[in-house]
Amino acid sequence: MLGPIAQKQGRQFDDLNDDISVQVLDNSDVIEVEAHGLTKGAAMQTLQAVMGSYLALAAQPTGAARDLDTQLANTHTNTVELQTRVQQLTTAVIAKTATQTSLNDARTALTASQNQEKAIQASIDELNLTGQTGPNAQPLTQPYPLPDPVSPQPLIAASIGALVATIPAGAVVALTALRRTKP
């Protein structure tokens, strides 16, 4: 999924892969995606591309659902053809150009085809009901940039360290001075 995105952005796959982090949140179907980039705009563009690509992929039916859809279409075509054949044979039997047996055989085949259509549709309904047609993916939140990270402030850190160090040092100096002044 990242290959086409990397190609559209003129990037190497590995570079894009390094800039994307994905995790499934505990005990859920929620997928958290984070994108990094040189700018917030670049990261947002990458994140939106990844989300769009995933949602498009998730919207495609599973192999089982596609197979059942194909079977249903083929069976429906067969049913329509058999209905036409039954009508033709009914007219032919009345005109005595076809036998009742051939009409009965066509009716039996039509009933079998209709029953097969119903069974396939029931299988499709079951897949839909149990969520096996594919994930019903949808974004829970719109992409948003994270706040700027806090960067180290060496001067402030050194000042705080010096201040904290002077307190115990001052206490040691005061105790030492107190011991020297006592006889």
mmCIF file with all atom_site columns, C-alpha atoms in Angstrom:
data_model
loop_
_atom_site.group_PDB
_atom_site.id
_atom_site.type_symbol
_atom_site.label_atom_id
_atom_site.label_alt_id
_atom_site.label_comp_id
_atom_site.label_asym_id
_atom_site.label_entity_id
_atom_site.label_seq_id
_atom_site.pdbx_PDB_ins_code
_atom_site.Cartn_x
_atom_site.Cartn_y
_atom_site.Cartn_z
_atom_site.occupancy
_atom_site.B_iso_or_equiv
_atom_site.pdbx_formal_charge
_atom_site.auth_seq_id
_atom_site.auth_comp_id
_atom_site.auth_asym_id
_atom_site.auth_atom_id
_atom_site.pdbx_PDB_model_num
ATOM 1   C CA . MET A 1 1   ? 0.000   0.000   0.000   1.00 0.00 ? 1   MET A CA 1
ATOM 2   C CA . LEU A 1 2   ? 2.902   2.397   0.712   1.00 0.00 ? 2   LEU A CA 1
ATOM 3   C CA . GLY A 1 3   ? 4.653   1.707   -2.604  1.00 0.00 ? 3   GLY A CA 1
ATOM 4   C CA . PRO A 1 4   ? 2.277   3.775   -4.773  1.00 0.00 ? 4   PRO A CA 1
ATOM 5   C CA . ILE A 1 5   ? 2.234   6.579   -2.180  1.00 0.00 ? 5   ILE A CA 1
ATOM 6   C CA . ALA A 1 6   ? 6.043   6.707   -2.114  1.00 0.00 ? 6   ALA A CA 1
ATOM 7   C CA . GLN A 1 7   ? 6.104   6.785   -5.894  1.00 0.00 ? 7   GLN A CA 1
ATOM 8   C CA . LYS A 1 8   ? 3.561   9.652   -6.068  1.00 0.00 ? 8   LYS A CA 1
ATOM 9   C CA . GLN A 1 9   ? 5.570   11.617  -3.512  1.00 0.00 ? 9   GLN A CA 1
ATOM 10  C CA . GLY A 1 10  ? 8.871   10.915  -5.292  1.00 0.00 ? 10  GLY A CA 1
ATOM 11  C CA . ARG A 1 11  ? 10.279  9.146   -2.237  1.00 0.00 ? 11  ARG A CA 1
ATOM 12  C CA . GLN A 1 12  ? 11.945  5.843   -1.542  1.00 0.00 ? 12  GLN A CA 1
ATOM 13  C CA . PHE A 1 13  ? 9.701   3.192   0.002   1.00 0.00 ? 13  PHE A CA 1
ATOM 14  C CA . ASP A 1 14  ? 12.009  2.743   3.019   1.00 0.00 ? 14  ASP A CA 1
ATOM 15  C CA . ASP A 1 15  ? 12.036  6.493   3.741   1.00 0.00 ? 15  ASP A CA 1
ATOM 16  C CA . LEU A 1 16  ? 8.241   6.624   3.676   1.00 0.00 ? 16  LEU A CA 1
ATOM 17  C CA . ASN A 1 17  ? 7.988   3.469   5.757   1.00 0.00 ? 17  ASN A CA 1
ATOM 18  C CA . ASP A 1 18  ? 10.281  5.050   8.389   1.00 0.00 ? 18  ASP A CA 1
ATOM 19  C CA . ASP A 1 19  ? 8.006   8.120   8.552   1.00 0.00 ? 19  ASP A CA 1
ATOM 20  C CA . ILE A 1 20  ? 4.831   6.091   9.238   1.00 0.00 ? 20  ILE A CA 1
ATOM 21  C CA . SER A 1 21  ? 3.932   4.402   12.514  1.00 0.00 ? 21  SER A CA 1
ATOM 22  C CA . VAL A 1 22  ? 0.819   2.271   12.861  1.00 0.00 ? 22  VAL A CA 1
ATOM 23  C CA . GLN A 1 23  ? -0.613  0.504   15.880  1.00 0.00 ? 23  GLN A CA 1
ATOM 24  C CA . VAL A 1 24  ? -3.870  -1.222  16.734  1.00 0.00 ? 24  VAL A CA 1
ATOM 25  C CA . LEU A 1 25  ? -5.175  0.093   20.035  1.00 0.00 ? 25  LEU A CA 1
ATOM 26  C CA . ASP A 1 26  ? -5.634  -2.515  22.778  1.00 0.00 ? 26  ASP A CA 1
ATOM 27  C CA . ASN A 1 27  ? -8.776  -4.668  22.602  1.00 0.00 ? 27  ASN A CA 1
ATOM 28  C CA . SER A 1 28  ? -10.237 -2.737  19.668  1.00 0.00 ? 28  SER A CA 1
ATOM 29  C CA . ASP A 1 29  ? -10.427 -2.491  15.917  1.00 0.00 ? 29  ASP A CA 1
ATOM 30  C CA . VAL A 1 30  ? -9.076  1.067   16.059  1.00 0.00 ? 30  VAL A CA 1
ATOM 31  C CA . ILE A 1 31  ? -5.917  1.687   14.062  1.00 0.00 ? 31  ILE A CA 1
ATOM 32  C CA . GLU A 1 32  ? -3.802  4.685   15.039  1.00 0.00 ? 32  GLU A CA 1
ATOM 33  C CA . VAL A 1 33  ? -1.622  6.073   12.251  1.00 0.00 ? 33  VAL A CA 1
ATOM 34  C CA . GLU A 1 34  ? 1.075   8.695   12.746  1.00 0.00 ? 34  GLU A CA 1
ATOM 35  C CA . ALA A 1 35  ? 3.101   10.297  9.959   1.00 0.00 ? 35  ALA A CA 1
ATOM 36  C CA . HIS A 1 36  ? 6.292   12.318  10.310  1.00 0.00 ? 36  HIS A CA 1
ATOM 37  C CA . GLY A 1 37  ? 7.684   14.761  7.805   1.00 0.00 ? 37  GLY A CA 1
ATOM 38  C CA . LEU A 1 38  ? 9.989   17.701  7.341   1.00 0.00 ? 38  LEU A CA 1
ATOM 39  C CA . THR A 1 39  ? 7.003   20.022  7.818   1.00 0.00 ? 39  THR A CA 1
ATOM 40  C CA . LYS A 1 40  ? 3.548   19.653  9.312   1.00 0.00 ? 40  LYS A CA 1
ATOM 41  C CA . GLY A 1 41  ? 2.093   20.061  5.826   1.00 0.00 ? 41  GLY A CA 1
ATOM 42  C CA . ALA A 1 42  ? 4.220   17.232  4.422   1.00 0.00 ? 42  ALA A CA 1
ATOM 43  C CA . ALA A 1 43  ? 3.308   14.958  7.331   1.00 0.00 ? 43  ALA A CA 1
ATOM 44  C CA . MET A 1 44  ? -0.406  15.758  6.900   1.00 0.00 ? 44  MET A CA 1
ATOM 45  C CA . GLN A 1 45  ? -0.193  15.057  3.159   1.00 0.00 ? 45  GLN A CA 1
ATOM 46  C CA . THR A 1 46  ? 1.458   11.704  3.826   1.00 0.00 ? 46  THR A CA 1
ATOM 47  C CA . LEU A 1 47  ? -1.062  10.808  6.539   1.00 0.00 ? 47  LEU A CA 1
ATOM 48  C CA . GLN A 1 48  ? -4.011  11.663  4.291   1.00 0.00 ? 48  GLN A CA 1
ATOM 49  C CA . ALA A 1 49  ? -2.515  9.614   1.455   1.00 0.00 ? 49  ALA A CA 1
ATOM 50  C CA . VAL A 1 50  ? -2.047  6.601   3.749   1.00 0.00 ? 50  VAL A CA 1
ATOM 51  C CA . MET A 1 51  ? -5.585  6.896   5.143   1.00 0.00 ? 51  MET A CA 1
ATOM 52  C CA . GLY A 1 52  ? -7.097  7.301   1.668   1.00 0.00 ? 52  GLY A CA 1
ATOM 53  C CA . SER A 1 53  ? -5.216  4.306   0.337   1.00 0.00 ? 53  SER A CA 1
ATOM 54  C CA . TYR A 1 54  ? -6.189  2.122   3.310   1.00 0.00 ? 54  TYR A CA 1
ATOM 55  C CA . LEU A 1 55  ? -9.851  3.130   3.138   1.00 0.00 ? 55  LEU A CA 1
ATOM 56  C CA . ALA A 1 56  ? -9.949  2.388   -0.599  1.00 0.00 ? 56  ALA A CA 1
ATOM 57  C CA . LEU A 1 57  ? -8.348  -1.004  -0.009  1.00 0.00 ? 57  LEU A CA 1
ATOM 58  C CA . ALA A 1 58  ? -10.663 -1.818  2.904   1.00 0.00 ? 58  ALA A CA 1
ATOM 59  C CA . ALA A 1 59  ? -13.734 -0.931  0.827   1.00 0.00 ? 59  ALA A CA 1
ATOM 60  C CA . GLN A 1 60  ? -12.960 -3.708  -1.636  1.00 0.00 ? 60  GLN A CA 1
ATOM 61  C CA . PRO A 1 61  ? -14.895 -6.906  -0.974  1.00 0.00 ? 61  PRO A CA 1
ATOM 62  C CA . THR A 1 62  ? -13.060 -10.005 0.188   1.00 0.00 ? 62  THR A CA 1
ATOM 63  C CA . GLY A 1 63  ? -12.334 -12.864 -2.193  1.00 0.00 ? 63  GLY A CA 1
ATOM 64  C CA . ALA A 1 64  ? -15.262 -14.861 -0.823  1.00 0.00 ? 64  ALA A CA 1
ATOM 65  C CA . ALA A 1 65  ? -17.665 -11.956 -1.351  1.00 0.00 ? 65  ALA A CA 1
ATOM 66  C CA . ARG A 1 66  ? -16.399 -11.408 -4.917  1.00 0.00 ? 66  ARG A CA 1
ATOM 67  C CA . ASP A 1 67  ? -16.759 -15.108 -5.694  1.00 0.00 ? 67  ASP A CA 1
ATOM 68  C CA . LEU A 1 68  ? -20.308 -15.182 -4.361  1.00 0.00 ? 68  LEU A CA 1
ATOM 69  C CA . ASP A 1 69  ? -21.217 -12.051 -6.335  1.00 0.00 ? 69  ASP A CA 1
ATOM 70  C CA . THR A 1 70  ? -19.873 -13.699 -9.494  1.00 0.00 ? 70  THR A CA 1
ATOM 71  C CA . GLN A 1 71  ? -21.754 -16.927 -8.764  1.00 0.00 ? 71  GLN A CA 1
ATOM 72  C CA . LEU A 1 72  ? -24.954 -14.991 -8.142  1.00 0.00 ? 72  LEU A CA 1
ATOM 73  C CA . ALA A 1 73  ? -24.619 -13.082 -11.424 1.00 0.00 ? 73  ALA A CA 1
ATOM 74  C CA . ASN A 1 74  ? -23.948 -16.291 -13.378 1.00 0.00 ? 74  ASN A CA 1
ATOM 75  C CA . THR A 1 75  ? -26.824 -18.130 -11.722 1.00 0.00 ? 75  THR A CA 1
ATOM 76  C CA . HIS A 1 76  ? -29.181 -15.201 -12.333 1.00 0.00 ? 76  HIS A CA 1
ATOM 77  C CA . THR A 1 77  ? -28.223 -15.213 -16.028 1.00 0.00 ? 77  THR A CA 1
ATOM 78  C CA . ASN A 1 78  ? -28.955 -18.949 -16.119 1.00 0.00 ? 78  ASN A CA 1
ATOM 79  C CA . THR A 1 79  ? -32.323 -18.399 -14.405 1.00 0.00 ? 79  THR A CA 1
ATOM 80  C CA . VAL A 1 80  ? -33.333 -15.735 -16.926 1.00 0.00 ? 80  VAL A CA 1
ATOM 81  C CA . GLU A 1 81  ? -32.334 -18.020 -19.813 1.00 0.00 ? 81  GLU A CA 1
ATOM 82  C CA . LEU A 1 82  ? -34.333 -20.900 -18.309 1.00 0.00 ? 82  LEU A CA 1
ATOM 83  C CA . GLN A 1 83  ? -37.381 -18.643 -17.835 1.00 0.00 ? 83  GLN A CA 1
ATOM 84  C CA . THR A 1 84  ? -37.212 -17.736 -21.517 1.00 0.00 ? 84  THR A CA 1
ATOM 85  C CA . ARG A 1 85  ? -36.799 -21.432 -22.415 1.00 0.00 ? 85  ARG A CA 1
ATOM 86  C CA . VAL A 1 86  ? -39.834 -22.403 -20.298 1.00 0.00 ? 86  VAL A CA 1
ATOM 87  C CA . GLN A 1 87  ? -41.941 -19.743 -22.038 1.00 0.00 ? 87  GLN A CA 1
ATOM 88  C CA . GLN A 1 88  ? -40.793 -20.965 -25.458 1.00 0.00 ? 88  GLN A CA 1
ATOM 89  C CA . LEU A 1 89  ? -41.477 -24.602 -24.567 1.00 0.00 ? 89  LEU A CA 1
ATOM 90  C CA . THR A 1 90  ? -44.900 -23.737 -23.143 1.00 0.00 ? 90  THR A CA 1
ATOM 91  C CA . THR A 1 91  ? -45.831 -22.182 -26.503 1.00 0.00 ? 91  THR A CA 1
ATOM 92  C CA . ALA A 1 92  ? -44.285 -25.130 -28.350 1.00 0.00 ? 92  ALA A CA 1
ATOM 93  C CA . VAL A 1 93  ? -46.192 -27.699 -26.254 1.00 0.00 ? 93  VAL A CA 1
ATOM 94  C CA . ILE A 1 94  ? -49.464 -25.896 -27.025 1.00 0.00 ? 94  ILE A CA 1
ATOM 95  C CA . ALA A 1 95  ? -48.526 -25.888 -30.717 1.00 0.00 ? 95  ALA A CA 1
ATOM 96  C CA . LYS A 1 96  ? -47.550 -29.563 -30.348 1.00 0.00 ? 96  LYS A CA 1
ATOM 97  C CA . THR A 1 97  ? -44.001 -28.908 -31.604 1.00 0.00 ? 97  THR A CA 1
ATOM 98  C CA . ALA A 1 98  ? -42.424 -29.879 -28.251 1.00 0.00 ? 98  ALA A CA 1
ATOM 99  C CA . THR A 1 99  ? -43.114 -32.549 -25.669 1.00 0.00 ? 99  THR A CA 1
ATOM 100 C CA . GLN A 1 100 ? -44.484 -32.083 -22.191 1.00 0.00 ? 100 GLN A CA 1
ATOM 101 C CA . THR A 1 101 ? -41.407 -33.932 -20.870 1.00 0.00 ? 101 THR A CA 1
ATOM 102 C CA . SER A 1 102 ? -39.050 -31.312 -22.289 1.00 0.00 ? 102 SER A CA 1
ATOM 103 C CA . LEU A 1 103 ? -41.180 -28.564 -20.688 1.00 0.00 ? 103 LEU A CA 1
ATOM 104 C CA . ASN A 1 104 ? -41.172 -30.391 -17.350 1.00 0.00 ? 104 ASN A CA 1
ATOM 105 C CA . ASP A 1 105 ? -37.366 -30.804 -17.538 1.00 0.00 ? 105 ASP A CA 1
ATOM 106 C CA . ALA A 1 106 ? -36.961 -27.066 -18.240 1.00 0.00 ? 106 ALA A CA 1
ATOM 107 C CA . ARG A 1 107 ? -39.263 -26.202 -15.314 1.00 0.00 ? 107 ARG A CA 1
ATOM 108 C CA . THR A 1 108 ? -37.232 -28.474 -13.003 1.00 0.00 ? 108 THR A CA 1
ATOM 109 C CA . ALA A 1 109 ? -33.983 -26.831 -14.133 1.00 0.00 ? 109 ALA A CA 1
ATOM 110 C CA . LEU A 1 110 ? -35.568 -23.380 -13.623 1.00 0.00 ? 110 LEU A CA 1
ATOM 111 C CA . THR A 1 111 ? -36.639 -24.257 -10.067 1.00 0.00 ? 111 THR A CA 1
ATOM 112 C CA . ALA A 1 112 ? -33.147 -25.579 -9.287  1.00 0.00 ? 112 ALA A CA 1
ATOM 113 C CA . SER A 1 113 ? -31.556 -22.400 -10.653 1.00 0.00 ? 113 SER A CA 1
ATOM 114 C CA . GLN A 1 114 ? -33.921 -20.200 -8.622  1.00 0.00 ? 114 GLN A CA 1
ATOM 115 C CA . ASN A 1 115 ? -33.146 -22.219 -5.475  1.00 0.00 ? 115 ASN A CA 1
ATOM 116 C CA . GLN A 1 116 ? -29.428 -21.886 -6.171  1.00 0.00 ? 116 GLN A CA 1
ATOM 117 C CA . GLU A 1 117 ? -29.862 -18.091 -6.500  1.00 0.00 ? 117 GLU A CA 1
ATOM 118 C CA . LYS A 1 118 ? -31.618 -17.999 -3.123  1.00 0.00 ? 118 LYS A CA 1
ATOM 119 C CA . ALA A 1 119 ? -28.868 -20.076 -1.483  1.00 0.00 ? 119 ALA A CA 1
ATOM 120 C CA . ILE A 1 120 ? -26.112 -17.856 -2.877  1.00 0.00 ? 120 ILE A CA 1
ATOM 121 C CA . GLN A 1 121 ? -27.979 -14.716 -1.778  1.00 0.00 ? 121 GLN A CA 1
ATOM 122 C CA . ALA A 1 122 ? -28.357 -16.234 1.711   1.00 0.00 ? 122 ALA A CA 1
ATOM 123 C CA . SER A 1 123 ? -24.579 -16.813 1.812   1.00 0.00 ? 123 SER A CA 1
ATOM 124 C CA . ILE A 1 124 ? -23.963 -13.203 0.760   1.00 0.00 ? 124 ILE A CA 1
ATOM 125 C CA . ASP A 1 125 ? -26.378 -11.974 3.433   1.00 0.00 ? 125 ASP A CA 1
ATOM 126 C CA . GLU A 1 126 ? -24.582 -14.088 6.049   1.00 0.00 ? 126 GLU A CA 1
ATOM 127 C CA . LEU A 1 127 ? -21.192 -12.652 5.031   1.00 0.00 ? 127 LEU A CA 1
ATOM 128 C CA . ASN A 1 128 ? -22.613 -9.142  5.265   1.00 0.00 ? 128 ASN A CA 1
ATOM 129 C CA . LEU A 1 129 ? -24.207 -9.846  8.631   1.00 0.00 ? 129 LEU A CA 1
ATOM 130 C CA . THR A 1 130 ? -21.066 -11.324 10.158  1.00 0.00 ? 130 THR A CA 1
ATOM 131 C CA . GLY A 1 131 ? -18.795 -8.661  8.694   1.00 0.00 ? 131 GLY A CA 1
ATOM 132 C CA . GLN A 1 132 ? -16.837 -11.127 6.584   1.00 0.00 ? 132 GLN A CA 1
ATOM 133 C CA . THR A 1 133 ? -17.206 -9.123  3.377   1.00 0.00 ? 133 THR A CA 1
ATOM 134 C CA . GLY A 1 134 ? -14.315 -6.961  4.503   1.00 0.00 ? 134 GLY A CA 1
ATOM 135 C CA . PRO A 1 135 ? -13.600 -4.418  7.191   1.00 0.00 ? 135 PRO A CA 1
ATOM 136 C CA . ASN A 1 136 ? -16.078 -1.603  7.541   1.00 0.00 ? 136 ASN A CA 1
ATOM 137 C CA . ALA A 1 137 ? -13.311 0.946   7.896   1.00 0.00 ? 137 ALA A CA 1
ATOM 138 C CA . GLN A 1 138 ? -14.080 4.571   8.540   1.00 0.00 ? 138 GLN A CA 1
ATOM 139 C CA . PRO A 1 139 ? -12.060 7.393   10.049  1.00 0.00 ? 139 PRO A CA 1
ATOM 140 C CA . LEU A 1 140 ? -12.968 8.163   13.656  1.00 0.00 ? 140 LEU A CA 1
ATOM 141 C CA . THR A 1 141 ? -11.209 11.531  13.586  1.00 0.00 ? 141 THR A CA 1
ATOM 142 C CA . GLN A 1 142 ? -9.903  13.729  10.846  1.00 0.00 ? 142 GLN A CA 1
ATOM 143 C CA . PRO A 1 143 ? -6.125  13.903  10.530  1.00 0.00 ? 143 PRO A CA 1
ATOM 144 C CA . TYR A 1 144 ? -4.577  16.583  12.714  1.00 0.00 ? 144 TYR A CA 1
ATOM 145 C CA . PRO A 1 145 ? -1.052  17.801  13.390  1.00 0.00 ? 145 PRO A CA 1
ATOM 146 C CA . LEU A 1 146 ? 0.519   17.085  16.751  1.00 0.00 ? 146 LEU A CA 1
ATOM 147 C CA . PRO A 1 147 ? 1.776   20.055  18.771  1.00 0.00 ? 147 PRO A CA 1
ATOM 148 C CA . ASP A 1 148 ? 5.400   21.008  18.317  1.00 0.00 ? 148 ASP A CA 1
ATOM 149 C CA . PRO A 1 149 ? 7.631   18.781  20.409  1.00 0.00 ? 149 PRO A CA 1
ATOM 150 C CA . VAL A 1 150 ? 9.346   20.271  23.412  1.00 0.00 ? 150 VAL A CA 1
ATOM 151 C CA . SER A 1 151 ? 12.981  20.655  22.545  1.00 0.00 ? 151 SER A CA 1
ATOM 152 C CA . PRO A 1 152 ? 15.823  20.635  25.079  1.00 0.00 ? 152 PRO A CA 1
ATOM 153 C CA . GLN A 1 153 ? 16.780  24.030  26.507  1.00 0.00 ? 153 GLN A CA 1
ATOM 154 C CA . PRO A 1 154 ? 20.395  23.529  27.641  1.00 0.00 ? 154 PRO A CA 1
ATOM 155 C CA . LEU A 1 155 ? 20.783  26.980  29.205  1.00 0.00 ? 155 LEU A CA 1
ATOM 156 C CA . ILE A 1 156 ? 17.630  26.642  31.292  1.00 0.00 ? 156 ILE A CA 1
ATOM 157 C CA . ALA A 1 157 ? 18.535  23.073  32.255  1.00 0.00 ? 157 ALA A CA 1
ATOM 158 C CA . ALA A 1 158 ? 22.030  24.160  33.364  1.00 0.00 ? 158 ALA A CA 1
ATOM 159 C CA . SER A 1 159 ? 20.590  27.048  35.388  1.00 0.00 ? 159 SER A CA 1
ATOM 160 C CA . ILE A 1 160 ? 18.105  24.791  37.156  1.00 0.00 ? 160 ILE A CA 1
ATOM 161 C CA . GLY A 1 161 ? 20.852  22.226  37.816  1.00 0.00 ? 161 GLY A CA 1
ATOM 162 C CA . ALA A 1 162 ? 23.126  24.892  39.287  1.00 0.00 ? 162 ALA A CA 1
ATOM 163 C CA . LEU A 1 163 ? 20.316  26.235  41.469  1.00 0.00 ? 163 LEU A CA 1
ATOM 164 C CA . VAL A 1 164 ? 19.438  22.779  42.749  1.00 0.00 ? 164 VAL A CA 1
ATOM 165 C CA . ALA A 1 165 ? 23.112  21.999  43.427  1.00 0.00 ? 165 ALA A CA 1
ATOM 166 C CA . THR A 1 166 ? 23.669  25.213  45.421  1.00 0.00 ? 166 THR A CA 1
ATOM 167 C CA . ILE A 1 167 ? 21.053  24.325  48.030  1.00 0.00 ? 167 ILE A CA 1
ATOM 168 C CA . PRO A 1 168 ? 22.813  21.199  49.366  1.00 0.00 ? 168 PRO A CA 1
ATOM 169 C CA . ALA A 1 169 ? 26.205  22.836  48.887  1.00 0.00 ? 169 ALA A CA 1
ATOM 170 C CA . GLY A 1 170 ? 25.053  25.848  50.913  1.00 0.00 ? 170 GLY A CA 1
ATOM 171 C CA . ALA A 1 171 ? 23.788  23.546  53.630  1.00 0.00 ? 171 ALA A CA 1
ATOM 172 C CA . VAL A 1 172 ? 27.151  21.745  53.786  1.00 0.00 ? 172 VAL A CA 1
ATOM 173 C CA . VAL A 1 173 ? 29.040  25.069  53.979  1.00 0.00 ? 173 VAL A CA 1
ATOM 174 C CA . ALA A 1 174 ? 26.716  26.320  56.738  1.00 0.00 ? 174 ALA A CA 1
ATOM 175 C CA . LEU A 1 175 ? 27.157  23.121  58.783  1.00 0.00 ? 175 LEU A CA 1
ATOM 176 C CA . THR A 1 176 ? 30.921  23.230  58.345  1.00 0.00 ? 176 THR A CA 1
ATOM 177 C CA . ALA A 1 177 ? 31.038  26.853  59.441  1.00 0.00 ? 177 ALA A CA 1
ATOM 178 C CA . LEU A 1 178 ? 28.866  26.063  62.467  1.00 0.00 ? 178 LEU A CA 1
ATOM 179 C CA . ARG A 1 179 ? 31.160  23.218  63.565  1.00 0.00 ? 179 ARG A CA 1
ATOM 180 C CA . ARG A 1 180 ? 34.260  25.401  63.285  1.00 0.00 ? 180 ARG A CA 1
ATOM 181 C CA . THR A 1 181 ? 32.794  28.169  65.412  1.00 0.00 ? 181 THR A CA 1
ATOM 182 C CA . LYS A 1 182 ? 31.911  25.831  68.279  1.00 0.00 ? 182 LYS A CA 1
ATOM 183 C CA . PRO A 1 183 ? 34.662  25.089  70.818  1.00 0.00 ? 183 PRO A CA 1
#
